[in-house]
JSON list of C-alpha atoms in Angstrom, two decimals:
[
{"chain": "L", "resi": 1, "resn": "MET", "atom": "CA", "xyz": [0.00, 0.00, 0.00]},
{"chain": "L", "resi": 2, "resn": "SER", "atom": "CA", "xyz": [1.24, 3.46, -0.79]},
{"chain": "L", "resi": 3, "resn": "THR", "atom": "CA", "xyz": [2.09, 5.87, 1.98]},
{"chain": "L", "resi": 4, "resn": "ASP", "atom": "CA", "xyz": [1.72, 9.04, -0.08]},
{"chain": "L", "resi": 5, "resn": "LEU", "atom": "CA", "xyz": [0.48, 12.19, 1.57]},
{"chain": "L", "resi": 6, "resn": "ALA", "atom": "CA", "xyz": [-3.21, 12.67, 2.12]},
{"chain": "L", "resi": 7, "resn": "GLY", "atom": "CA", "xyz": [-5.11, 14.61, -0.48]},
{"chain": "L", "resi": 8, "resn": "GLU", "atom": "CA", "xyz": [-8.51, 16.18, -0.74]},
{"chain": "L", "resi": 9, "resn": "ARG", "atom": "CA", "xyz": [-10.55, 17.59, -3.57]},
{"chain": "L", "resi": 10, "resn": "ARG", "atom": "CA", "xyz": [-14.12, 18.54, -4.37]},
{"chain": "L", "resi": 11, "resn": "VAL", "atom": "CA", "xyz": [-15.71, 17.72, -7.69]},
{"chain": "L", "resi": 12, "resn": "ALA", "atom": "CA", "xyz": [-18.96, 19.16, -9.06]},
{"chain": "L", "resi": 13, "resn": "LEU", "atom": "CA", "xyz": [-21.04, 16.46, -10.76]},
{"chain": "L", "resi": 14, "resn": "PRO", "atom": "CA", "xyz": [-23.87, 18.11, -12.72]},
{"chain": "L", "resi": 15, "resn": "THR", "atom": "CA", "xyz": [-25.22, 14.80, -14.10]},
{"chain": "L", "resi": 16, "resn": "ALA", "atom": "CA", "xyz": [-25.19, 11.08, -13.38]},
{"chain": "L", "resi": 17, "resn": "ALA", "atom": "CA", "xyz": [-22.87, 10.71, -16.38]},
{"chain": "L", "resi": 18, "resn": "ASP", "atom": "CA", "xyz": [-20.37, 12.98, -14.61]},
{"chain": "L", "resi": 19, "resn": "THR", "atom": "CA", "xyz": [-20.63, 10.77, -11.51]},
{"chain": "L", "resi": 20, "resn": "ALA", "atom": "CA", "xyz": [-19.88, 7.67, -13.60]},
{"chain": "L", "resi": 21, "resn": "GLU", "atom": "CA", "xyz": [-16.95, 9.49, -15.24]},
{"chain": "L", "resi": 22, "resn": "LEU", "atom": "CA", "xyz": [-15.46, 10.33, -11.83]},
{"chain": "L", "resi": 23, "resn": "GLY", "atom": "CA", "xyz": [-15.80, 6.63, -10.98]},
{"chain": "L", "resi": 24, "resn": "ARG", "atom": "CA", "xyz": [-13.94, 5.66, -14.18]},
{"chain": "L", "resi": 25, "resn": "GLU", "atom": "CA", "xyz": [-11.17, 8.10, -13.26]},
{"chain": "L", "resi": 26, "resn": "ILE", "atom": "CA", "xyz": [-10.87, 6.60, -9.76]},
{"chain": "L", "resi": 27, "resn": "GLY", "atom": "CA", "xyz": [-10.94, 3.07, -11.19]},
{"chain": "L", "resi": 28, "resn": "THR", "atom": "CA", "xyz": [-7.89, 3.76, -13.35]},
{"chain": "L", "resi": 29, "resn": "ARG", "atom": "CA", "xyz": [-5.87, 4.48, -10.20]},
{"chain": "L", "resi": 30, "resn": "LEU", "atom": "CA", "xyz": [-6.91, 1.45, -8.12]},
{"chain": "L", "resi": 31, "resn": "ALA", "atom": "CA", "xyz": [-4.72, -1.55, -7.39]},
{"chain": "L", "resi": 32, "resn": "PRO", "atom": "CA", "xyz": [-5.14, -4.71, -5.32]},
{"chain": "L", "resi": 33, "resn": "GLY", "atom": "CA", "xyz": [-5.26, -3.70, -1.67]},
{"chain": "L", "resi": 34, "resn": "ASP", "atom": "CA", "xyz": [-7.04, -0.41, -2.24]},
{"chain": "L", "resi": 35, "resn": "LEU", "atom": "CA", "xyz": [-10.19, 0.33, -0.25]},
{"chain": "L", "resi": 36, "resn": "VAL", "atom": "CA", "xyz": [-12.77, 2.88, -1.40]},
{"chain": "L", "resi": 37, "resn": "VAL", "atom": "CA", "xyz": [-15.46, 3.91, 1.09]},
{"chain": "L", "resi": 38, "resn": "LEU", "atom": "CA", "xyz": [-18.55, 5.54, -0.44]},
{"chain": "L", "resi": 39, "resn": "SER", "atom": "CA", "xyz": [-20.83, 7.71, 1.66]},
{"chain": "L", "resi": 40, "resn": "GLY", "atom": "CA", "xyz": [-23.96, 9.73, 1.00]},
{"chain": "L", "resi": 41, "resn": "PRO", "atom": "CA", "xyz": [-27.73, 9.66, 1.35]},
{"chain": "L", "resi": 42, "resn": "LEU", "atom": "CA", "xyz": [-30.05, 7.44, -0.67]},
{"chain": "L", "resi": 43, "resn": "GLY", "atom": "CA", "xyz": [-30.00, 8.51, -4.31]},
{"chain": "L", "resi": 44, "resn": "ALA", "atom": "CA", "xyz": [-26.68, 10.35, -4.01]},
{"chain": "L", "resi": 45, "resn": "GLY", "atom": "CA", "xyz": [-25.06, 8.23, -6.73]},
{"chain": "L", "resi": 46, "resn": "LYS", "atom": "CA", "xyz": [-22.97, 5.69, -4.81]},
{"chain": "L", "resi": 47, "resn": "THR", "atom": "CA", "xyz": [-23.87, 2.78, -7.10]},
{"chain": "L", "resi": 48, "resn": "CYS", "atom": "CA", "xyz": [-23.42, 4.94, -10.21]},
{"chain": "L", "resi": 49, "resn": "LEU", "atom": "CA", "xyz": [-19.95, 5.86, -8.96]},
{"chain": "L", "resi": 50, "resn": "ALA", "atom": "CA", "xyz": [-19.17, 2.19, -8.21]},
{"chain": "L", "resi": 51, "resn": "ALA", "atom": "CA", "xyz": [-20.25, 1.23, -11.74]},
{"chain": "L", "resi": 52, "resn": "GLY", "atom": "CA", "xyz": [-17.85, 3.83, -13.13]},
{"chain": "L", "resi": 53, "resn": "ILE", "atom": "CA", "xyz": [-15.07, 2.46, -10.92]},
{"chain": "L", "resi": 54, "resn": "GLY", "atom": "CA", "xyz": [-15.74, -0.98, -12.40]},
{"chain": "L", "resi": 55, "resn": "GLU", "atom": "CA", "xyz": [-15.47, 0.47, -15.91]},
{"chain": "L", "resi": 56, "resn": "GLY", "atom": "CA", "xyz": [-12.20, 2.20, -15.02]},
{"chain": "L", "resi": 57, "resn": "LEU", "atom": "CA", "xyz": [-10.80, -1.07, -13.69]},
{"chain": "L", "resi": 58, "resn": "GLY", "atom": "CA", "xyz": [-12.05, -2.98, -16.73]},
{"chain": "L", "resi": 59, "resn": "VAL", "atom": "CA", "xyz": [-14.02, -5.64, -14.87]},
{"chain": "L", "resi": 60, "resn": "GLU", "atom": "CA", "xyz": [-16.90, -7.86, -15.93]},
{"chain": "L", "resi": 61, "resn": "GLY", "atom": "CA", "xyz": [-20.17, -6.12, -15.39]},
{"chain": "L", "resi": 62, "resn": "PRO", "atom": "CA", "xyz": [-22.56, -4.67, -15.10]},
{"chain": "L", "resi": 63, "resn": "VAL", "atom": "CA", "xyz": [-21.69, -3.35, -11.66]},
{"chain": "L", "resi": 64, "resn": "THR", "atom": "CA", "xyz": [-25.04, -3.00, -9.93]},
{"chain": "L", "resi": 65, "resn": "SER", "atom": "CA", "xyz": [-26.08, -2.54, -6.33]},
{"chain": "L", "resi": 66, "resn": "PRO", "atom": "CA", "xyz": [-25.27, -5.64, -4.25]},
{"chain": "L", "resi": 67, "resn": "THR", "atom": "CA", "xyz": [-27.82, -4.57, -1.61]},
{"chain": "L", "resi": 68, "resn": "PHE", "atom": "CA", "xyz": [-29.53, -7.95, -1.34]},
{"chain": "L", "resi": 69, "resn": "VAL", "atom": "CA", "xyz": [-26.40, -10.11, -1.67]},
{"chain": "L", "resi": 70, "resn": "ILE", "atom": "CA", "xyz": [-24.23, -7.72, 0.41]},
{"chain": "L", "resi": 71, "resn": "ALA", "atom": "CA", "xyz": [-21.09, -8.30, -1.72]},
{"chain": "L", "resi": 72, "resn": "ARG", "atom": "CA", "xyz": [-20.40, -9.12, -5.34]},
{"chain": "L", "resi": 73, "resn": "GLU", "atom": "CA", "xyz": [-17.08, -9.93, -7.01]},
{"chain": "L", "resi": 74, "resn": "HIS", "atom": "CA", "xyz": [-16.29, -8.71, -10.52]},
{"chain": "L", "resi": 75, "resn": "PRO", "atom": "CA", "xyz": [-13.28, -10.35, -12.21]},
{"chain": "L", "resi": 76, "resn": "PRO", "atom": "CA", "xyz": [-11.24, -8.53, -14.86]},
{"chain": "L", "resi": 77, "resn": "LEU", "atom": "CA", "xyz": [-12.50, -8.74, -18.42]},
{"chain": "L", "resi": 78, "resn": "PRO", "atom": "CA", "xyz": [-10.66, -11.49, -20.31]},
{"chain": "L", "resi": 79, "resn": "GLY", "atom": "CA", "xyz": [-8.57, -11.19, -23.43]},
{"chain": "L", "resi": 80, "resn": "PRO", "atom": "CA", "xyz": [-7.59, -8.07, -25.34]},
{"chain": "L", "resi": 81, "resn": "LEU", "atom": "CA", "xyz": [-10.59, -6.18, -23.96]},
{"chain": "L", "resi": 82, "resn": "GLY", "atom": "CA", "xyz": [-9.48, -7.02, -20.44]},
{"chain": "L", "resi": 83, "resn": "GLY", "atom": "CA", "xyz": [-8.83, -4.43, -17.83]},
{"chain": "L", "resi": 84, "resn": "ARG", "atom": "CA", "xyz": [-5.75, -4.09, -15.71]},
{"chain": "L", "resi": 85, "resn": "GLY", "atom": "CA", "xyz": [-6.13, -7.48, -14.04]},
{"chain": "L", "resi": 86, "resn": "VAL", "atom": "CA", "xyz": [-7.60, -6.08, -10.82]},
{"chain": "L", "resi": 87, "resn": "VAL", "atom": "CA", "xyz": [-10.62, -7.82, -9.27]},
{"chain": "L", "resi": 88, "resn": "LEU", "atom": "CA", "xyz": [-13.36, -5.55, -7.89]},
{"chain": "L", "resi": 89, "resn": "VAL", "atom": "CA", "xyz": [-15.24, -6.56, -4.75]},
{"chain": "L", "resi": 90, "resn": "HIS", "atom": "CA", "xyz": [-18.32, -4.33, -4.43]},
{"chain": "L", "resi": 91, "resn": "VAL", "atom": "CA", "xyz": [-19.99, -4.30, -1.01]},
{"chain": "L", "resi": 92, "resn": "ASP", "atom": "CA", "xyz": [-23.20, -2.61, 0.12]},
{"chain": "L", "resi": 93, "resn": "ALA", "atom": "CA", "xyz": [-23.29, -2.23, 3.91]},
{"chain": "L", "resi": 94, "resn": "TYR", "atom": "CA", "xyz": [-26.83, -0.81, 3.87]},
{"chain": "L", "resi": 95, "resn": "ARG", "atom": "CA", "xyz": [-28.43, -4.18, 4.71]},
{"chain": "L", "resi": 96, "resn": "LEU", "atom": "CA", "xyz": [-25.97, -4.60, 7.57]},
{"chain": "L", "resi": 97, "resn": "GLY", "atom": "CA", "xyz": [-27.86, -1.83, 9.35]},
{"chain": "L", "resi": 98, "resn": "VAL", "atom": "CA", "xyz": [-26.06, 1.24, 8.02]},
{"chain": "L", "resi": 99, "resn": "GLY", "atom": "CA", "xyz": [-28.51, 3.76, 6.61]},
{"chain": "L", "resi": 100, "resn": "THR", "atom": "CA", "xyz": [-31.53, 2.14, 8.25]},
{"chain": "L", "resi": 101, "resn": "GLN", "atom": "CA", "xyz": [-33.67, 3.55, 11.03]},
{"chain": "L", "resi": 102, "resn": "GLY", "atom": "CA", "xyz": [-32.25, 3.47, 14.52]},
{"chain": "L", "resi": 103, "resn": "ASP", "atom": "CA", "xyz": [-28.53, 4.01, 14.40]},
{"chain": "L", "resi": 104, "resn": "PRO", "atom": "CA", "xyz": [-26.84, 0.60, 14.42]},
{"chain": "L", "resi": 105, "resn": "ASP", "atom": "CA", "xyz": [-23.85, 0.02, 16.63]},
{"chain": "L", "resi": 106, "resn": "PRO", "atom": "CA", "xyz": [-20.85, 0.54, 14.29]},
{"chain": "L", "resi": 107, "resn": "ARG", "atom": "CA", "xyz": [-19.11, -2.34, 16.07]},
{"chain": "L", "resi": 108, "resn": "ASP", "atom": "CA", "xyz": [-21.90, -4.71, 15.02]},
{"chain": "L", "resi": 109, "resn": "VAL", "atom": "CA", "xyz": [-21.67, -3.58, 11.41]},
{"chain": "L", "resi": 110, "resn": "ALA", "atom": "CA", "xyz": [-17.86, -3.80, 11.48]},
{"chain": "L", "resi": 111, "resn": "ALA", "atom": "CA", "xyz": [-18.13, -7.35, 12.84]},
{"chain": "L", "resi": 112, "resn": "GLN", "atom": "CA", "xyz": [-20.50, -8.28, 10.02]},
{"chain": "L", "resi": 113, "resn": "LEU", "atom": "CA", "xyz": [-18.07, -6.81, 7.49]},
{"chain": "L", "resi": 114, "resn": "ASP", "atom": "CA", "xyz": [-15.29, -8.84, 9.11]},
{"chain": "L", "resi": 115, "resn": "ASP", "atom": "CA", "xyz": [-17.42, -11.96, 8.62]},
{"chain": "L", "resi": 116, "resn": "LEU", "atom": "CA", "xyz": [-17.28, -11.28, 4.86]},
{"chain": "L", "resi": 117, "resn": "ASP", "atom": "CA", "xyz": [-13.45, -11.69, 4.99]},
{"chain": "L", "resi": 118, "resn": "LEU", "atom": "CA", "xyz": [-12.95, -8.47, 3.06]},
{"chain": "L", "resi": 119, "resn": "ASP", "atom": "CA", "xyz": [-9.47, -8.12, 4.53]},
{"chain": "L", "resi": 120, "resn": "THR", "atom": "CA", "xyz": [-8.59, -11.33, 2.66]},
{"chain": "L", "resi": 121, "resn": "ASP", "atom": "CA", "xyz": [-10.12, -9.90, -0.52]},
{"chain": "L", "resi": 122, "resn": "LEU", "atom": "CA", "xyz": [-7.91, -6.83, -0.17]},
{"chain": "L", "resi": 123, "resn": "THR", "atom": "CA", "xyz": [-4.81, -8.93, -0.84]},
{"chain": "L", "resi": 124, "resn": "ARG", "atom": "CA", "xyz": [-6.02, -9.60, -4.39]},
{"chain": "L", "resi": 125, "resn": "ALA", "atom": "CA", "xyz": [-8.71, -7.03, -5.14]},
{"chain": "L", "resi": 126, "resn": "ALA", "atom": "CA", "xyz": [-9.80, -3.43, -4.90]},
{"chain": "L", "resi": 127, "resn": "VAL", "atom": "CA", "xyz": [-12.75, -3.23, -2.50]},
{"chain": "L", "resi": 128, "resn": "VAL", "atom": "CA", "xyz": [-15.52, -0.61, -2.79]},
{"chain": "L", "resi": 129, "resn": "VAL", "atom": "CA", "xyz": [-17.92, -0.34, 0.18]},
{"chain": "L", "resi": 130, "resn": "GLU", "atom": "CA", "xyz": [-21.15, 1.63, -0.19]},
{"chain": "L", "resi": 131, "resn": "TRP", "atom": "CA", "xyz": [-22.49, 2.96, 3.14]},
{"chain": "L", "resi": 132, "resn": "GLY", "atom": "CA", "xyz": [-19.06, 2.15, 4.60]},
{"chain": "L", "resi": 133, "resn": "GLU", "atom": "CA", "xyz": [-18.14, 5.39, 6.35]},
{"chain": "L", "resi": 134, "resn": "GLY", "atom": "CA", "xyz": [-17.53, 4.79, 10.04]},
{"chain": "L", "resi": 135, "resn": "VAL", "atom": "CA", "xyz": [-17.52, 0.99, 9.70]},
{"chain": "L", "resi": 136, "resn": "ALA", "atom": "CA", "xyz": [-15.19, -0.14, 6.89]},
{"chain": "L", "resi": 137, "resn": "GLU", "atom": "CA", "xyz": [-12.09, 2.01, 7.38]},
{"chain": "L", "resi": 138, "resn": "HIS", "atom": "CA", "xyz": [-10.46, -0.58, 9.65]},
{"chain": "L", "resi": 139, "resn": "LEU", "atom": "CA", "xyz": [-10.16, -3.02, 6.73]},
{"chain": "L", "resi": 140, "resn": "ALA", "atom": "CA", "xyz": [-7.06, -1.30, 5.32]},
{"chain": "L", "resi": 141, "resn": "PRO", "atom": "CA", "xyz": [-4.28, 0.93, 6.66]},
{"chain": "L", "resi": 142, "resn": "GLU", "atom": "CA", "xyz": [-5.46, 3.70, 4.33]},
{"chain": "L", "resi": 143, "resn": "HIS", "atom": "CA", "xyz": [-8.50, 4.27, 2.17]},
{"chain": "L", "resi": 144, "resn": "LEU", "atom": "CA", "xyz": [-10.18, 6.68, -0.21]},
{"chain": "L", "resi": 145, "resn": "LEU", "atom": "CA", "xyz": [-13.35, 8.23, 1.19]},
{"chain": "L", "resi": 146, "resn": "VAL", "atom": "CA", "xyz": [-15.81, 9.59, -1.37]},
{"chain": "L", "resi": 147, "resn": "ARG", "atom": "CA", "xyz": [-18.70, 11.56, 0.14]},
{"chain": "L", "resi": 148, "resn": "LEU", "atom": "CA", "xyz": [-21.49, 12.30, -2.31]},
{"chain": "L", "resi": 149, "resn": "ASP", "atom": "CA", "xyz": [-24.13, 14.97, -1.75]},
{"chain": "L", "resi": 150, "resn": "ARG", "atom": "CA", "xyz": [-27.11, 15.56, -4.01]},
{"chain": "L", "resi": 151, "resn": "SER", "atom": "CA", "xyz": [-29.21, 18.67, -4.37]},
{"chain": "L", "resi": 152, "resn": "ASP", "atom": "CA", "xyz": [-32.91, 18.17, -3.67]},
{"chain": "L", "resi": 153, "resn": "ALA", "atom": "CA", "xyz": [-33.75, 20.51, -6.54]},
{"chain": "L", "resi": 154, "resn": "SER", "atom": "CA", "xyz": [-31.77, 18.78, -9.32]},
{"chain": "L", "resi": 155, "resn": "GLU", "atom": "CA", "xyz": [-29.70, 15.75, -10.18]},
{"chain": "L", "resi": 156, "resn": "ALA", "atom": "CA", "xyz": [-26.51, 17.74, -9.55]},
{"chain": "L", "resi": 157, "resn": "ARG", "atom": "CA", "xyz": [-24.12, 16.22, -7.04]},
{"chain": "L", "resi": 158, "resn": "GLU", "atom": "CA", "xyz": [-20.89, 17.14, -5.36]},
{"chain": "L", "resi": 159, "resn": "ALA", "atom": "CA", "xyz": [-18.17, 14.71, -4.36]},
{"chain": "L", "resi": 160, "resn": "LEU", "atom": "CA", "xyz": [-15.60, 15.18, -1.65]},
{"chain": "L", "resi": 161, "resn": "LEU", "atom": "CA", "xyz": [-12.62, 12.87, -2.10]},
{"chain": "L", "resi": 162, "resn": "ARG", "atom": "CA", "xyz": [-10.28, 12.41, 0.84]},
{"chain": "L", "resi": 163, "resn": "GLY", "atom": "CA", "xyz": [-7.39, 9.97, 1.20]},
{"chain": "L", "resi": 164, "resn": "PRO", "atom": "CA", "xyz": [-4.04, 9.09, -0.35]},
{"chain": "L", "resi": 165, "resn": "ALA", "atom": "CA", "xyz": [-3.10, 11.66, -2.99]},
{"chain": "L", "resi": 166, "resn": "ARG", "atom": "CA", "xyz": [-2.60, 8.96, -5.64]},
{"chain": "L", "resi": 167, "resn": "LEU", "atom": "CA", "xyz": [-6.24, 7.86, -5.18]},
{"chain": "L", "resi": 168, "resn": "VAL", "atom": "CA", "xyz": [-7.72, 11.33, -4.76]},
{"chain": "L", "resi": 169, "resn": "GLY", "atom": "CA", "xyz": [-6.01, 12.39, -7.97]},
{"chain": "L", "resi": 170, "resn": "THR", "atom": "CA", "xyz": [-3.86, 15.11, -6.45]},
{"chain": "L", "resi": 171, "resn": "ALA", "atom": "CA", "xyz": [-0.52, 13.26, -6.59]},
{"chain": "L", "resi": 172, "resn": "ARG", "atom": "CA", "xyz": [2.15, 14.89, -8.69]},
{"chain": "L", "resi": 173, "resn": "PRO", "atom": "CA", "xyz": [3.79, 12.71, -11.34]}
]
């Protein structure tokens, strides 16, 4: 895992297509061992961003919400169309109690995430956890946090990216 300096940036996302494009950009920077934690209210674009990340990695898709199965693995595309050889594990912690009524104990949710053996997946995959803020960060020594906010009046969103500069996109070549 890289130990580059922390970075932060804000990105305006006027449309869902812009959200997917940000995901593609993030996906091109991911490597096995990277953890991406997605945060935001319902409808903020977390799954759209995750789908873009899958496209940027070049994995088999489509990348859709794993809400009812909790976690879904997407291998790299085979052959000449293949991606960079990085597996994507896409997790949705919503059904683990995050985002539901009555604040769940983060320790309970973290224990349920541990039961999924995501730390093992991190040795060979990039892991994206929707609804993971406050419960998934312990899975890796560093992570990229993407907080999405959506305007009530339009489909416009804003993303706050915080984490290692190479993942945020603020690292200098």
